[in-house]
Amino acid sequence: NGQFEQALEQYDKGLHIIESKKGSIPAETYYYLKRLLLEGKGAIYLKMYQSDHSATTLNISKKNYDEAIEAAKQQKFATYPLGADLVLGSSLKSLAGGAIMAHFQHESDKYKCFDFTELAKSFQLLEALQNEKALHLAGVPDELLNEEKSLKTRIGFLEKLTTKPEEYGVSDSLVIVYKKELLLAKEKFEKFIRNMEASHEKYFESKYSLPFIPIKGVQDSLLTTNQTLLEYFIGDSSIFVFVVNKDNYDIVEIQYN
């Protein structure tokens, strides 16, 4: 318990620090750190619950996981560097796994487990298809798509030069110059995204929306009386199988040997 308390104290300190820096650090960094810290707190409280079986401990775990999921959504919208969203999609699987474990413990919360696994898959599917989908459905001119890619590439390159100058042989004076260029590049990208949202709504939705169907929607709209949907989620220590039909919903946990 002492180790848990020390770890929680460090997580709380971290959350306090990033909240105090919210307006002065990049949005993607803020939400990235917030997501990691909240996920860490959720995992610790879940371990504590497995020992003390306290409903209060479990509720705190679930609350932290829920807030971490929301931070991940915000991180998605704030992510600029080319390819960074793919890293987010893969890391969200771990977060969803923890959230499923926490909510699986109580019968009334099990419906949320399905939502978590679908949300994780929607991140990965969106990131795999979003560029192709945007190209074919939104009718955005190629020059604008190329401009977006160029801006992301530029931001990613400048971030490497300013965060690891020794690896690229960048002097202290040039780091100052590149930091100014990075700030201008991010401002330009934000303006570009706002213009795209206003003038190409379908494109913006294709790139940044996270649609998924909750369990009630599956039962009401996708399944007939004689149909059953089997869905699964592979976590770190268990496989969760979701069994859904028109009137019932259940989850089966299969632990690894």
mmCIF file of C-alpha atoms in Angstrom:
data_model
loop_
_atom_site.group_PDB
_atom_site.id
_atom_site.type_symbol
_atom_site.label_atom_id
_atom_site.label_comp_id
_atom_site.label_asym_id
_atom_site.label_seq_id
_atom_site.Cartn_x
_atom_site.Cartn_y
_atom_site.Cartn_z
ATOM 1 C CA ASN A 1 0.000 0.000 0.000
ATOM 2 C CA GLY A 2 2.879 2.347 0.744
ATOM 3 C CA GLN A 3 4.213 1.928 -2.781
ATOM 4 C CA PHE A 4 0.772 2.609 -4.231
ATOM 5 C CA GLU A 5 0.416 5.777 -2.162
ATOM 6 C CA GLN A 6 3.845 7.031 -3.241
ATOM 7 C CA ALA A 7 3.069 6.353 -6.888
ATOM 8 C CA LEU A 8 -0.301 8.107 -6.648
ATOM 9 C CA GLU A 9 1.380 11.091 -5.021
ATOM 10 C CA GLN A 10 3.791 11.356 -7.954
ATOM 11 C CA TYR A 11 0.967 11.065 -10.479
ATOM 12 C CA ASP A 12 -0.959 13.819 -8.685
ATOM 13 C CA LYS A 13 2.118 16.043 -8.702
ATOM 14 C CA GLY A 14 2.502 15.428 -12.412
ATOM 15 C CA LEU A 15 -1.130 16.332 -13.061
ATOM 16 C CA HIS A 16 -0.755 19.501 -11.005
ATOM 17 C CA ILE A 17 2.324 20.507 -13.003
ATOM 18 C CA ILE A 18 0.779 20.008 -16.419
ATOM 19 C CA GLU A 19 -2.380 21.839 -15.367
ATOM 20 C CA SER A 20 -0.234 24.793 -14.325
ATOM 21 C CA LYS A 21 1.521 24.657 -17.729
ATOM 22 C CA LYS A 22 -1.617 24.154 -19.811
ATOM 23 C CA GLY A 23 -1.490 27.499 -21.559
ATOM 24 C CA SER A 24 2.256 27.465 -22.167
ATOM 25 C CA ILE A 25 2.869 23.992 -23.613
ATOM 26 C CA PRO A 26 1.579 22.568 -26.931
ATOM 27 C CA ALA A 27 -1.944 21.174 -26.700
ATOM 28 C CA GLU A 28 -0.872 17.770 -28.008
ATOM 29 C CA THR A 29 1.797 17.568 -25.263
ATOM 30 C CA TYR A 30 -0.672 18.586 -22.563
ATOM 31 C CA TYR A 31 -3.273 15.977 -23.524
ATOM 32 C CA TYR A 32 -0.618 13.315 -24.131
ATOM 33 C CA LEU A 33 0.791 13.744 -20.614
ATOM 34 C CA LYS A 34 -2.644 14.048 -19.049
ATOM 35 C CA ARG A 35 -3.746 10.818 -20.726
ATOM 36 C CA LEU A 36 -0.677 8.921 -19.496
ATOM 37 C CA LEU A 37 -0.963 10.208 -15.918
ATOM 38 C CA LEU A 38 -4.687 9.486 -15.636
ATOM 39 C CA GLU A 39 -4.211 6.029 -17.144
ATOM 40 C CA GLY A 40 -1.451 5.360 -14.629
ATOM 41 C CA LYS A 41 -3.689 6.407 -11.729
ATOM 42 C CA GLY A 42 -6.495 4.233 -13.055
ATOM 43 C CA ALA A 43 -4.175 1.228 -13.219
ATOM 44 C CA ILE A 44 -2.944 1.722 -9.659
ATOM 45 C CA TYR A 45 -6.443 2.053 -8.225
ATOM 46 C CA LEU A 46 -7.467 -1.066 -10.146
ATOM 47 C CA LYS A 47 -4.602 -2.999 -8.535
ATOM 48 C CA MET A 48 -5.617 -1.644 -5.144
ATOM 49 C CA TYR A 49 -9.191 -2.777 -5.758
ATOM 50 C CA GLN A 50 -7.992 -6.289 -6.511
ATOM 51 C CA SER A 51 -6.605 -6.340 -2.968
ATOM 52 C CA ASP A 52 -9.139 -4.403 -0.917
ATOM 53 C CA HIS A 53 -12.306 -5.006 -3.043
ATOM 54 C CA SER A 54 -13.519 -1.538 -2.096
ATOM 55 C CA ALA A 55 -16.273 -0.060 -4.248
ATOM 56 C CA THR A 56 -14.807 3.394 -3.625
ATOM 57 C CA THR A 57 -11.396 2.312 -4.942
ATOM 58 C CA LEU A 58 -12.989 0.804 -8.048
ATOM 59 C CA ASN A 59 -15.042 3.934 -8.714
ATOM 60 C CA ILE A 60 -11.899 6.083 -8.553
ATOM 61 C CA SER A 61 -10.185 3.731 -10.999
ATOM 62 C CA LYS A 62 -13.095 3.966 -13.431
ATOM 63 C CA LYS A 63 -13.217 7.754 -13.109
ATOM 64 C CA ASN A 64 -9.529 8.076 -13.974
ATOM 65 C CA TYR A 65 -9.858 5.752 -16.948
ATOM 66 C CA ASP A 66 -12.904 7.668 -18.209
ATOM 67 C CA GLU A 67 -11.009 10.955 -17.975
ATOM 68 C CA ALA A 68 -7.984 9.401 -19.698
ATOM 69 C CA ILE A 69 -10.225 8.333 -22.602
ATOM 70 C CA GLU A 70 -11.494 11.912 -22.928
ATOM 71 C CA ALA A 71 -7.914 13.228 -22.874
ATOM 72 C CA ALA A 72 -7.029 10.786 -25.670
ATOM 73 C CA LYS A 73 -9.878 12.146 -27.780
ATOM 74 C CA GLN A 74 -8.616 15.686 -27.273
ATOM 75 C CA GLN A 75 -5.069 14.580 -28.049
ATOM 76 C CA LYS A 76 -6.294 13.259 -31.377
ATOM 77 C CA PHE A 77 -7.591 16.681 -32.378
ATOM 78 C CA ALA A 78 -4.420 18.430 -31.185
ATOM 79 C CA THR A 79 -1.882 16.123 -32.857
ATOM 80 C CA TYR A 80 0.106 17.741 -35.664
ATOM 81 C CA PRO A 81 3.267 15.799 -36.587
ATOM 82 C CA LEU A 82 2.885 13.430 -39.528
ATOM 83 C CA GLY A 83 2.420 9.878 -38.265
ATOM 84 C CA ALA A 84 1.873 10.838 -34.626
ATOM 85 C CA ASP A 85 -1.802 9.885 -34.836
ATOM 86 C CA LEU A 86 -0.803 6.328 -35.716
ATOM 87 C CA VAL A 87 1.141 6.093 -32.458
ATOM 88 C CA LEU A 88 -1.909 7.392 -30.626
ATOM 89 C CA GLY A 89 -4.120 4.713 -32.171
ATOM 90 C CA SER A 90 -1.867 1.877 -31.057
ATOM 91 C CA SER A 91 -1.384 3.306 -27.542
ATOM 92 C CA LEU A 92 -5.129 3.727 -27.067
ATOM 93 C CA LYS A 93 -5.511 -0.044 -27.188
ATOM 94 C CA SER A 94 -3.647 -0.324 -23.885
ATOM 95 C CA LEU A 95 -5.792 2.418 -22.363
ATOM 96 C CA ALA A 96 -8.993 0.750 -23.562
ATOM 97 C CA GLY A 97 -7.811 -2.553 -22.085
ATOM 98 C CA GLY A 98 -7.401 -1.003 -18.651
ATOM 99 C CA ALA A 99 -10.759 0.746 -18.870
ATOM 100 C CA ILE A 100 -12.440 -2.529 -19.824
ATOM 101 C CA MET A 101 -10.851 -4.333 -16.865
ATOM 102 C CA ALA A 102 -12.058 -1.634 -14.456
ATOM 103 C CA HIS A 103 -15.631 -1.487 -15.746
ATOM 104 C CA PHE A 104 -15.874 -5.266 -16.147
ATOM 105 C CA GLN A 105 -15.855 -5.642 -12.366
ATOM 106 C CA HIS A 106 -19.422 -4.355 -11.937
ATOM 107 C CA GLU A 107 -22.427 -5.699 -13.822
ATOM 108 C CA SER A 108 -24.059 -2.303 -14.355
ATOM 109 C CA ASP A 109 -20.915 -0.936 -16.055
ATOM 110 C CA LYS A 110 -20.328 -3.761 -18.498
ATOM 111 C CA TYR A 111 -22.119 -1.989 -21.323
ATOM 112 C CA LYS A 112 -19.298 0.569 -21.305
ATOM 113 C CA CYS A 113 -16.747 -2.148 -22.059
ATOM 114 C CA PHE A 114 -18.202 -2.589 -25.533
ATOM 115 C CA ASP A 115 -17.992 1.162 -26.118
ATOM 116 C CA PHE A 116 -14.329 1.211 -25.100
ATOM 117 C CA THR A 117 -13.331 -1.555 -27.487
ATOM 118 C CA GLU A 118 -15.298 0.038 -30.329
ATOM 119 C CA LEU A 119 -13.729 3.428 -29.649
ATOM 120 C CA ALA A 120 -10.224 1.936 -29.734
ATOM 121 C CA LYS A 121 -11.010 0.245 -33.038
ATOM 122 C CA SER A 122 -12.509 3.452 -34.435
ATOM 123 C CA PHE A 123 -9.228 5.252 -33.714
ATOM 124 C CA GLN A 124 -7.246 2.611 -35.553
ATOM 125 C CA LEU A 125 -9.684 2.341 -38.443
ATOM 126 C CA LEU A 126 -9.937 6.094 -38.832
ATOM 127 C CA GLU A 127 -6.176 6.470 -38.892
ATOM 128 C CA ALA A 128 -5.795 3.658 -41.429
ATOM 129 C CA LEU A 129 -8.456 4.961 -43.801
ATOM 130 C CA GLN A 130 -8.787 8.676 -43.154
ATOM 131 C CA ASN A 131 -6.511 9.929 -45.953
ATOM 132 C CA GLU A 132 -7.981 7.658 -48.623
ATOM 133 C CA LYS A 133 -11.494 8.305 -47.371
ATOM 134 C CA ALA A 134 -10.958 12.046 -47.392
ATOM 135 C CA LEU A 135 -9.558 11.976 -50.903
ATOM 136 C CA HIS A 136 -12.478 10.071 -52.400
ATOM 137 C CA LEU A 137 -15.418 11.429 -50.435
ATOM 138 C CA ALA A 138 -14.703 15.095 -49.891
ATOM 139 C CA GLY A 139 -13.439 16.287 -53.266
ATOM 140 C CA VAL A 140 -10.677 18.424 -51.764
ATOM 141 C CA PRO A 141 -8.167 19.704 -54.350
ATOM 142 C CA ASP A 142 -4.834 17.898 -54.385
ATOM 143 C CA GLU A 143 -2.926 21.095 -53.698
ATOM 144 C CA LEU A 144 -4.686 21.492 -50.336
ATOM 145 C CA LEU A 145 -4.007 17.891 -49.355
ATOM 146 C CA ASN A 146 -0.361 18.356 -50.303
ATOM 147 C CA GLU A 147 -0.226 21.567 -48.288
ATOM 148 C CA GLU A 148 -1.521 19.775 -45.198
ATOM 149 C CA LYS A 149 1.079 17.029 -45.588
ATOM 150 C CA SER A 150 3.824 19.595 -46.124
ATOM 151 C CA LEU A 151 2.841 21.532 -43.006
ATOM 152 C CA LYS A 152 2.812 18.391 -40.859
ATOM 153 C CA THR A 153 6.169 17.289 -42.218
ATOM 154 C CA ARG A 154 7.656 20.728 -41.526
ATOM 155 C CA ILE A 155 6.371 20.737 -37.946
ATOM 156 C CA GLY A 156 7.703 17.239 -37.305
ATOM 157 C CA PHE A 157 11.124 18.179 -38.712
ATOM 158 C CA LEU A 158 11.385 21.358 -36.625
ATOM 159 C CA GLU A 159 10.352 19.500 -33.475
ATOM 160 C CA LYS A 160 13.205 17.042 -34.008
ATOM 161 C CA LEU A 161 15.709 19.885 -34.449
ATOM 162 C CA THR A 162 14.537 21.716 -31.319
ATOM 163 C CA THR A 163 14.102 18.743 -28.990
ATOM 164 C CA LYS A 164 17.254 16.797 -29.991
ATOM 165 C CA PRO A 165 19.662 19.448 -31.340
ATOM 166 C CA GLU A 166 22.768 17.457 -30.407
ATOM 167 C CA GLU A 167 21.717 14.603 -32.696
ATOM 168 C CA TYR A 168 21.422 16.929 -35.674
ATOM 169 C CA GLY A 169 24.391 19.183 -34.968
ATOM 170 C CA VAL A 170 22.220 22.237 -34.290
ATOM 171 C CA SER A 171 23.838 25.089 -32.367
ATOM 172 C CA ASP A 172 22.142 26.908 -29.483
ATOM 173 C CA SER A 173 21.603 29.993 -31.613
ATOM 174 C CA LEU A 174 19.923 27.955 -34.343
ATOM 175 C CA VAL A 175 17.691 26.226 -31.785
ATOM 176 C CA ILE A 176 16.267 29.649 -30.916
ATOM 177 C CA VAL A 177 15.619 30.347 -34.610
ATOM 178 C CA TYR A 178 14.015 26.961 -35.181
ATOM 179 C CA LYS A 179 11.771 27.330 -32.128
ATOM 180 C CA LYS A 180 10.403 30.553 -33.583
ATOM 181 C CA GLU A 181 9.879 28.831 -36.934
ATOM 182 C CA LEU A 182 8.123 25.940 -35.162
ATOM 183 C CA LEU A 183 5.731 28.313 -33.440
ATOM 184 C CA LEU A 184 4.910 30.015 -36.742
ATOM 185 C CA ALA A 185 4.473 26.656 -38.489
ATOM 186 C CA LYS A 186 1.990 25.468 -35.839
ATOM 187 C CA GLU A 187 0.055 28.713 -36.060
ATOM 188 C CA LYS A 188 -0.087 28.316 -39.836
ATOM 189 C CA PHE A 189 -1.303 24.727 -39.503
ATOM 190 C CA GLU A 190 -4.004 25.696 -37.006
ATOM 191 C CA LYS A 191 -5.216 28.391 -39.398
ATOM 192 C CA PHE A 192 -5.173 25.862 -42.251
ATOM 193 C CA ILE A 193 -7.305 23.395 -40.230
ATOM 194 C CA ARG A 194 -9.814 26.099 -39.296
ATOM 195 C CA ASN A 195 -10.161 27.061 -42.955
ATOM 196 C CA MET A 196 -10.587 23.416 -43.957
ATOM 197 C CA GLU A 197 -13.263 22.921 -41.315
ATOM 198 C CA ALA A 198 -15.161 25.923 -42.632
ATOM 199 C CA SER A 199 -14.820 25.283 -46.368
ATOM 200 C CA HIS A 200 -14.598 21.460 -46.600
ATOM 201 C CA GLU A 201 -16.810 20.067 -43.858
ATOM 202 C CA LYS A 202 -16.869 16.501 -45.218
ATOM 203 C CA TYR A 203 -13.096 16.405 -45.356
ATOM 204 C CA PHE A 204 -12.759 17.644 -41.792
ATOM 205 C CA GLU A 205 -15.254 15.060 -40.513
ATOM 206 C CA SER A 206 -13.482 12.280 -42.418
ATOM 207 C CA LYS A 207 -10.164 13.233 -40.876
ATOM 208 C CA TYR A 208 -11.101 14.026 -37.306
ATOM 209 C CA SER A 209 -14.441 12.482 -36.290
ATOM 210 C CA LEU A 210 -14.498 9.286 -34.210
ATOM 211 C CA PRO A 211 -17.768 7.515 -35.000
ATOM 212 C CA PHE A 212 -18.717 4.264 -33.335
ATOM 213 C CA ILE A 213 -21.993 2.502 -32.586
ATOM 214 C CA PRO A 214 -22.797 1.942 -28.876
ATOM 215 C CA ILE A 215 -24.236 -1.347 -27.711
ATOM 216 C CA LYS A 216 -27.841 -0.080 -27.734
ATOM 217 C CA GLY A 217 -27.449 1.049 -31.330
ATOM 218 C CA VAL A 218 -26.161 -2.382 -32.342
ATOM 219 C CA GLN A 219 -29.121 -4.100 -30.715
ATOM 220 C CA ASP A 220 -31.734 -1.720 -32.113
ATOM 221 C CA SER A 221 -30.400 -1.166 -35.636
ATOM 222 C CA LEU A 222 -28.040 -3.939 -36.709
ATOM 223 C CA LEU A 223 -29.395 -7.169 -35.256
ATOM 224 C CA THR A 224 -32.578 -9.096 -35.979
ATOM 225 C CA THR A 225 -34.187 -11.510 -33.513
ATOM 226 C CA ASN A 226 -32.212 -14.536 -34.688
ATOM 227 C CA GLN A 227 -28.821 -12.866 -35.018
ATOM 228 C CA THR A 228 -25.897 -12.779 -32.564
ATOM 229 C CA LEU A 229 -22.809 -10.605 -32.811
ATOM 230 C CA LEU A 230 -19.499 -11.900 -31.428
ATOM 231 C CA GLU A 231 -16.829 -9.262 -30.847
ATOM 232 C CA TYR A 232 -13.522 -9.636 -29.051
ATOM 233 C CA PHE A 233 -10.817 -7.492 -27.502
ATOM 234 C CA ILE A 234 -7.287 -8.769 -26.829
ATOM 235 C CA GLY A 235 -5.892 -7.218 -23.664
ATOM 236 C CA ASP A 236 -2.591 -7.621 -21.859
ATOM 237 C CA SER A 237 -3.751 -10.449 -19.585
ATOM 238 C CA SER A 238 -7.167 -11.464 -20.924
ATOM 239 C CA ILE A 239 -9.285 -11.764 -24.035
ATOM 240 C CA PHE A 240 -12.769 -10.292 -23.680
ATOM 241 C CA VAL A 241 -15.500 -11.796 -25.852
ATOM 242 C CA PHE A 242 -18.638 -9.699 -26.328
ATOM 243 C CA VAL A 243 -21.822 -11.642 -27.069
ATOM 244 C CA VAL A 244 -24.614 -9.395 -28.336
ATOM 245 C CA ASN A 245 -28.092 -10.290 -29.548
ATOM 246 C CA LYS A 246 -31.341 -8.380 -29.890
ATOM 247 C CA ASP A 247 -32.321 -8.610 -26.225
ATOM 248 C CA ASN A 248 -29.187 -9.589 -24.314
ATOM 249 C CA TYR A 249 -25.575 -8.587 -23.900
ATOM 250 C CA ASP A 250 -22.802 -10.425 -22.085
ATOM 251 C CA ILE A 251 -19.011 -10.370 -21.771
ATOM 252 C CA VAL A 252 -16.842 -13.431 -21.257
ATOM 253 C CA GLU A 253 -13.301 -12.999 -19.947
ATOM 254 C CA ILE A 254 -10.731 -15.575 -21.044
ATOM 255 C CA GLN A 255 -7.531 -15.204 -19.034
ATOM 256 C CA TYR A 256 -4.190 -16.142 -20.531
ATOM 257 C CA ASN A 257 -2.594 -19.259 -19.076
#
